[in-house]
Amino acid sequence: MSDAETPPETDFDPVAPNTGEEFEPVDVFPDSDDFDLRPGADSCFKCSTCDTNCPVAEVDDDFPGPKFQGPEQWRLKQSDDDHEIDDSVMDCSNCMRCDNACPSGVPLSQMHNTARGEYVSEQMDKLSVEYIRNRILANYRTSAFLASKVPRLANFAMNFGPARWVMEKTLGVTSERDFPAFAKQTFRDWWADRGGQVQSRENARAARKRRGLPEDADKKVAYFHGCYSNYNTPEVGKAMVRVYEEFGYEVVAPEQKCSGTPMFANGMLDDARRHAETNVSSMSELVDEGYRAIASCTSCSMALRQEYPELFDIDGVDKVAENTFEAVEYLRIHEDLKGEVQAADVDGDLAEEFAYHAPCHSRNQGLDRQAVELFRDLDGAEVEDVGDSCSGISGTYGWKEEKYEKSMEIGEEMFEHMEHAEGETGMTECPTCAMQMEHGSGYEIRHPLELLEAALVE
Amino acid sequence: MAIESEVLVIGGGLGGLTSALAAAREGADVRLVSYKQSTLRQASGLVDILGYTPDGDGPLTDPYEAIPSLPEAHPYRKVGVQTVRDALSLFDDAVPTYEGEHTDTNALLPTHGGSIKPTARYPAGASAGLASDTRDTLLVGIEEMVDFDAPHVAAHLDATGVPFDVRGETIRFPGDLRADAKVTRYAKLLDTNSEVAVRGRMVPAREALAQRVNPLLEDEERVGFPAILGDDNPGAIRDALGDHLGVDVFEVPMGPPSLPGLRLEDALFSALDEAGASIETGNPVVDFEGEDRIEKVFIEKNGAKIPNSADQYVLATGGFVGKGVESDRDGVYEPVFDCHVPHAADRYDWFEGELFGDHEFARYGVATDDDLRPLDASEHSEFENLRAAGSVLGGYDFAAEKSGSGVSIATGYAAGQRAAQEAR
């Protein structure tokens, strides 16, 4: 273009997105079936740094890597109207590490999610075993909901050898792994028995009084506990509640469904959208009332913060994204958490040396160092980072029979580091990383909130 | 409340990492925040101080000797020769796998394009490849890696008049990796020394690679590969290959994504971790509060603005490439604090007609006083507690001078150390 010509007025900026500017949400469902792979594609200058971050490409020679799945698929579609999404996109585990790598801010994971959505919606046989298997895995919440009604039976049945053999042969769910145990009492049942929001308000008031804060101080959070801490590890949810109440926060546990993480990873965007609508609607109302959404699972906070606004145009989605925090992160910002931890000590069964693994989805929120740095000066416990490799399980990825070996190969580096670490108890924020850590090392795995509870709550 | 520290360093490249390390070793409570992963992943991993003068004279033998004659606006003139030396000592201590500290003289290293580059520090893996070494050399390219065409590189090196015979051969990498395999795929295979199929027999990857090269080796005494020889255990891989081949093995630094850059990034982040600093990557600093002093800055995370406060701040966000300096049709600016960036009012004066001409934009960046505080248009310091380091600084052309990493390390060191002293 010559300098004399004024460029036409348009919203399209070839160098956007750049420093944290918002991406235009792509309206994928339900009005239109057009999957738009474009956003940010033109900012890719093919430095390939994303490829050096991809844990799948590192071990799987058939996987072409994030640069191909995102910007290159878009380019191929431009030159060939009949171009179909390459089926390798189903091998992406949605760890989202590529996002953090790109020096020009290409929204790679958004492109992968969109490409996967298009592949599943338009190319995948809905009667295939793979589709059915993926759908069951992605809708973990449904299985967990049913299982939690009969936890003892479910715990037995899900790990009953012959049944697992059949599951592997017919559905392709690996029989190598142990299904996570279902809690005898879910978090929500515990929460209701305990007196719900009313009790929490009382506890928070008492704590504020103890701390010399005004009793009517406006400190309140809405807990997005996610499926796992509800059905499998309610101790994490309880720790979250007790720690927040200790700082004088009133906690509510609003209506919620799955965050959608396993659905994004399997291209089930219809399912994910349904769940997201419920979550956004209940969280956005609370945000208007002054609550902040707090998650203890880093994949849940990642979904609310990043994947929802990137993929869905739902009323209030940006507002919820802006007001969602990871549980420890929020306290670091608003309380003198460092000071309190430094002044505290732990004894009992959490006075341990921990082998800590930062989940990919905490890494992508800039939280990978949080636990290690926070507990540095805590008397009685040690937290040692076991390195920056991916654990390899990536939610449903490591549960698929054909991916199991690769999942363990990716995790190998973490297992080795865990073995060399001083501690023999693991620590992580992510439920499926915890599964993988336990599976590969035999260690018991705790959540940082549990250590925080032991240190700060009477 | 905010996330607090004594010194907050913004930027995770060489300048930011050195600042944070210098400040932490000075005893300050340091936090480093970086928008994306370190740009070191895109860097060759070589540490140049000064290869050519701004007039294009060189390659220089002694970079330190040339510093006092640089233009007054040059960052090296702000910090002085002794600081450059001290900063390099800090680097040598933090990254013990590098060589070159035994002399003030620039080393001459072959590049993957077949040119010779004057550099001050280089990874141990590159040391057997020095161009001043007279041993005959075989360069081995990998068929699928088009960035390194060994016969072509050899011919170029030969044309520069290197004091040895050099030959290039191309092989298929054992293990049948895909045609566009990632550099990390090669590295991982060699790191783990996994077995690969060679004519129906399973052989460990390192041995298999050596077997491919062995018949091609004539009487050369050293063999150079593109820099793909491992991420975690490069030394062990070179030794193993060397044993199998009976010669010295070296790596030629490559373009992005660069394993030597990745390894350097790892080494510096570990040093920073050991020094007790806090580190956060993945989100940009987008805004700040304060008038004469910066009170706090805001990190943006998907729309949320997370406050971070400190006593002293270091701006090490990079130049045009790292987006620490940006431009649009109206002008050139520094996006975080809106520090003044001196530049010609008419855009047509920013550049020259010739591609490799003396472009003014190459020297654009913030101007500082001798204490590295950015200056506004009337030459007053912008903020009393802000210093700048690395390629966000103006007054030098790192590409032409081959001075990028040296300036980042020297100014990073000076800014970090002074920030820490002031904060304590």
PDB file of N, CA, C and O in Angstrom, chain B residues 277-309:
ATOM      1  N   ALA B 277      15.151 -16.163  44.386  1.00  0.00           N
ATOM      2  CA  ALA B 277      14.203 -15.217  43.779  1.00  0.00           C
ATOM      3  C   ALA B 277      12.862 -15.892  43.475  1.00  0.00           C
ATOM      4  O   ALA B 277      12.792 -17.104  43.338  1.00  0.00           O
ATOM      5  N   SER B 278      11.806 -15.085  43.382  1.00  0.00           N
ATOM      6  CA  SER B 278      10.509 -15.584  42.927  1.00  0.00           C
ATOM      7  C   SER B 278      10.404 -15.341  41.428  1.00  0.00           C
ATOM      8  O   SER B 278      10.920 -14.345  40.925  1.00  0.00           O
ATOM      9  N   ILE B 279       9.711 -16.248  40.751  1.00  0.00           N
ATOM     10  CA  ILE B 279       9.629 -16.164  39.297  1.00  0.00           C
ATOM     11  C   ILE B 279       8.198 -16.413  38.852  1.00  0.00           C
ATOM     12  O   ILE B 279       7.552 -17.316  39.363  1.00  0.00           O
ATOM     13  N   GLU B 280       7.710 -15.592  37.951  1.00  0.00           N
ATOM     14  CA  GLU B 280       6.402 -15.881  37.360  1.00  0.00           C
ATOM     15  C   GLU B 280       6.439 -15.584  35.868  1.00  0.00           C
ATOM     16  O   GLU B 280       6.833 -14.495  35.453  1.00  0.00           O
ATOM     17  N   THR B 281       6.029 -16.564  35.061  1.00  0.00           N
ATOM     18  CA  THR B 281       5.962 -16.303  33.629  1.00  0.00           C
ATOM     19  C   THR B 281       4.557 -16.591  33.118  1.00  0.00           C
ATOM     20  O   THR B 281       3.811 -17.329  33.730  1.00  0.00           O
ATOM     21  N   GLY B 282       4.214 -15.979  32.003  1.00  0.00           N
ATOM     22  CA  GLY B 282       2.945 -16.301  31.357  1.00  0.00           C
ATOM     23  C   GLY B 282       1.988 -15.139  31.228  1.00  0.00           C
ATOM     24  O   GLY B 282       1.001 -15.235  30.519  1.00  0.00           O
ATOM     25  N   ASN B 283       2.263 -14.032  31.921  1.00  0.00           N
ATOM     26  CA  ASN B 283       1.313 -12.921  31.881  1.00  0.00           C
ATOM     27  C   ASN B 283       2.053 -11.590  31.790  1.00  0.00           C
ATOM     28  O   ASN B 283       3.079 -11.411  32.423  1.00  0.00           O
ATOM     29  N   PRO B 284       1.530 -10.656  31.018  1.00  0.00           N
ATOM     30  CA  PRO B 284       2.238  -9.391  30.800  1.00  0.00           C
ATOM     31  C   PRO B 284       1.967  -8.348  31.882  1.00  0.00           C
ATOM     32  O   PRO B 284       0.886  -8.338  32.483  1.00  0.00           O
ATOM     33  N   VAL B 285       2.941  -7.484  32.114  1.00  0.00           N
ATOM     34  CA  VAL B 285       2.701  -6.287  32.910  1.00  0.00           C
ATOM     35  C   VAL B 285       2.097  -5.259  31.958  1.00  0.00           C
ATOM     36  O   VAL B 285       2.655  -4.996  30.893  1.00  0.00           O
ATOM     37  N   VAL B 286       0.940  -4.727  32.305  1.00  0.00           N
ATOM     38  CA  VAL B 286       0.264  -3.846  31.356  1.00  0.00           C
ATOM     39  C   VAL B 286       0.054  -2.428  31.850  1.00  0.00           C
ATOM     40  O   VAL B 286      -0.263  -1.538  31.063  1.00  0.00           O
ATOM     41  N   ASP B 287       0.208  -2.225  33.147  1.00  0.00           N
ATOM     42  CA  ASP B 287      -0.143  -0.901  33.657  1.00  0.00           C
ATOM     43  C   ASP B 287       0.588  -0.647  34.974  1.00  0.00           C
ATOM     44  O   ASP B 287       1.156  -1.563  35.561  1.00  0.00           O
ATOM     45  N   PHE B 288       0.556   0.591  35.439  1.00  0.00           N
ATOM     46  CA  PHE B 288       1.211   0.891  36.717  1.00  0.00           C
ATOM     47  C   PHE B 288       0.489   2.028  37.420  1.00  0.00           C
ATOM     48  O   PHE B 288      -0.358   2.705  36.828  1.00  0.00           O
ATOM     49  N   GLU B 289       0.853   2.219  38.678  1.00  0.00           N
ATOM     50  CA  GLU B 289       0.333   3.334  39.463  1.00  0.00           C
ATOM     51  C   GLU B 289       1.523   4.109  40.001  1.00  0.00           C
ATOM     52  O   GLU B 289       2.503   3.490  40.422  1.00  0.00           O
ATOM     53  N   GLY B 290       1.441   5.409  40.049  1.00  0.00           N
ATOM     54  CA  GLY B 290       2.518   6.199  40.609  1.00  0.00           C
ATOM     55  C   GLY B 290       2.826   7.417  39.757  1.00  0.00           C
ATOM     56  O   GLY B 290       2.503   7.446  38.575  1.00  0.00           O
ATOM     57  N   GLU B 291       3.441   8.421  40.394  1.00  0.00           N
ATOM     58  CA  GLU B 291       3.799   9.647  39.667  1.00  0.00           C
ATOM     59  C   GLU B 291       5.314   9.708  39.455  1.00  0.00           C
ATOM     60  O   GLU B 291       5.797   9.286  38.430  1.00  0.00           O
ATOM     61  N   ASP B 292       6.040  10.219  40.476  1.00  0.00           N
ATOM     62  CA  ASP B 292       7.494  10.264  40.358  1.00  0.00           C
ATOM     63  C   ASP B 292       8.111   8.917  40.676  1.00  0.00           C
ATOM     64  O   ASP B 292       9.202   8.585  40.232  1.00  0.00           O
ATOM     65  N   ARG B 293       7.390   8.207  41.539  1.00  0.00           N
ATOM     66  CA  ARG B 293       7.820   6.850  41.893  1.00  0.00           C
ATOM     67  C   ARG B 293       6.756   5.875  41.419  1.00  0.00           C
ATOM     68  O   ARG B 293       5.567   6.155  41.507  1.00  0.00           O
ATOM     69  N   ILE B 294       7.193   4.714  40.984  1.00  0.00           N
ATOM     70  CA  ILE B 294       6.214   3.673  40.649  1.00  0.00           C
ATOM     71  C   ILE B 294       5.801   3.011  41.953  1.00  0.00           C
ATOM     72  O   ILE B 294       6.646   2.533  42.715  1.00  0.00           O
ATOM     73  N   GLU B 295       4.486   3.015  42.215  1.00  0.00           N
ATOM     74  CA  GLU B 295       3.996   2.398  43.449  1.00  0.00           C
ATOM     75  C   GLU B 295       3.729   0.912  43.229  1.00  0.00           C
ATOM     76  O   GLU B 295       4.130   0.077  44.009  1.00  0.00           O
ATOM     77  N   LYS B 296       2.980   0.613  42.183  1.00  0.00           N
ATOM     78  CA  LYS B 296       2.736  -0.793  41.852  1.00  0.00           C
ATOM     79  C   LYS B 296       2.515  -0.949  40.362  1.00  0.00           C
ATOM     80  O   LYS B 296       2.214   0.020  39.663  1.00  0.00           O
ATOM     81  N   VAL B 297       2.719  -2.177  39.896  1.00  0.00           N
ATOM     82  CA  VAL B 297       2.423  -2.472  38.497  1.00  0.00           C
ATOM     83  C   VAL B 297       1.334  -3.538  38.472  1.00  0.00           C
ATOM     84  O   VAL B 297       1.103  -4.224  39.466  1.00  0.00           O
ATOM     85  N   PHE B 298       0.658  -3.663  37.319  1.00  0.00           N
ATOM     86  CA  PHE B 298      -0.431  -4.637  37.214  1.00  0.00           C
ATOM     87  C   PHE B 298      -0.116  -5.681  36.152  1.00  0.00           C
ATOM     88  O   PHE B 298       0.210  -5.343  35.012  1.00  0.00           O
ATOM     89  N   ILE B 299      -0.209  -6.929  36.581  1.00  0.00           N
ATOM     90  CA  ILE B 299      -0.025  -8.042  35.653  1.00  0.00           C
ATOM     91  C   ILE B 299      -1.397  -8.460  35.183  1.00  0.00           C
ATOM     92  O   ILE B 299      -2.292  -8.671  35.994  1.00  0.00           O
ATOM     93  N   GLU B 300      -1.564  -8.558  33.885  1.00  0.00           N
ATOM     94  CA  GLU B 300      -2.880  -8.956  33.401  1.00  0.00           C
ATOM     95  C   GLU B 300      -2.975 -10.452  33.170  1.00  0.00           C
ATOM     96  O   GLU B 300      -2.111 -11.061  32.558  1.00  0.00           O
ATOM     97  N   LYS B 301      -4.045 -11.022  33.724  1.00  0.00           N
ATOM     98  CA  LYS B 301      -4.269 -12.449  33.588  1.00  0.00           C
ATOM     99  C   LYS B 301      -5.697 -12.616  33.116  1.00  0.00           C
ATOM    100  O   LYS B 301      -6.625 -12.465  33.887  1.00  0.00           O
ATOM    101  N   ASN B 302      -5.902 -12.848  31.858  1.00  0.00           N
ATOM    102  CA  ASN B 302      -7.251 -13.020  31.310  1.00  0.00           C
ATOM    103  C   ASN B 302      -8.236 -11.979  31.812  1.00  0.00           C
ATOM    104  O   ASN B 302      -9.327 -12.309  32.279  1.00  0.00           O
ATOM    105  N   GLY B 303      -7.831 -10.748  31.748  1.00  0.00           N
ATOM    106  CA  GLY B 303      -8.740  -9.669  32.121  1.00  0.00           C
ATOM    107  C   GLY B 303      -8.580  -9.199  33.556  1.00  0.00           C
ATOM    108  O   GLY B 303      -8.891  -8.059  33.869  1.00  0.00           O
ATOM    109  N   ALA B 304      -8.105 -10.067  34.448  1.00  0.00           N
ATOM    110  CA  ALA B 304      -7.887  -9.640  35.833  1.00  0.00           C
ATOM    111  C   ALA B 304      -6.564  -8.887  35.911  1.00  0.00           C
ATOM    112  O   ALA B 304      -5.605  -9.247  35.259  1.00  0.00           O
ATOM    113  N   LYS B 305      -6.537  -7.816  36.704  1.00  0.00           N
ATOM    114  CA  LYS B 305      -5.286  -7.064  36.852  1.00  0.00           C
ATOM    115  C   LYS B 305      -4.719  -7.338  38.252  1.00  0.00           C
ATOM    116  O   LYS B 305      -5.289  -6.921  39.250  1.00  0.00           O
ATOM    117  N   ILE B 306      -3.608  -8.046  38.281  1.00  0.00           N
ATOM    118  CA  ILE B 306      -3.039  -8.477  39.559  1.00  0.00           C
ATOM    119  C   ILE B 306      -1.969  -7.482  39.987  1.00  0.00           C
ATOM    120  O   ILE B 306      -0.964  -7.311  39.291  1.00  0.00           O
ATOM    121  N   PRO B 307      -2.168  -6.818  41.143  1.00  0.00           N
ATOM    122  CA  PRO B 307      -1.186  -5.818  41.578  1.00  0.00           C
ATOM    123  C   PRO B 307       0.097  -6.448  42.123  1.00  0.00           C
ATOM    124  O   PRO B 307       0.043  -7.425  42.868  1.00  0.00           O
ATOM    125  N   ASN B 308       1.221  -5.905  41.717  1.00  0.00           N
ATOM    126  CA  ASN B 308       2.525  -6.323  42.238  1.00  0.00           C
ATOM    127  C   ASN B 308       3.253  -5.059  42.658  1.00  0.00           C
ATOM    128  O   ASN B 308       3.363  -4.119  41.873  1.00  0.00           O
ATOM    129  N   SER B 309       3.745  -5.035  43.891  1.00  0.00           N
ATOM    130  CA  SER B 309       4.427  -3.815  44.302  1.00  0.00           C
ATOM    131  C   SER B 309       5.841  -4.124  44.767  1.00  0.00           C
ATOM    132  O   SER B 309       6.136  -5.228  45.214  1.00  0.00           O
TER     133      SER B 309
END
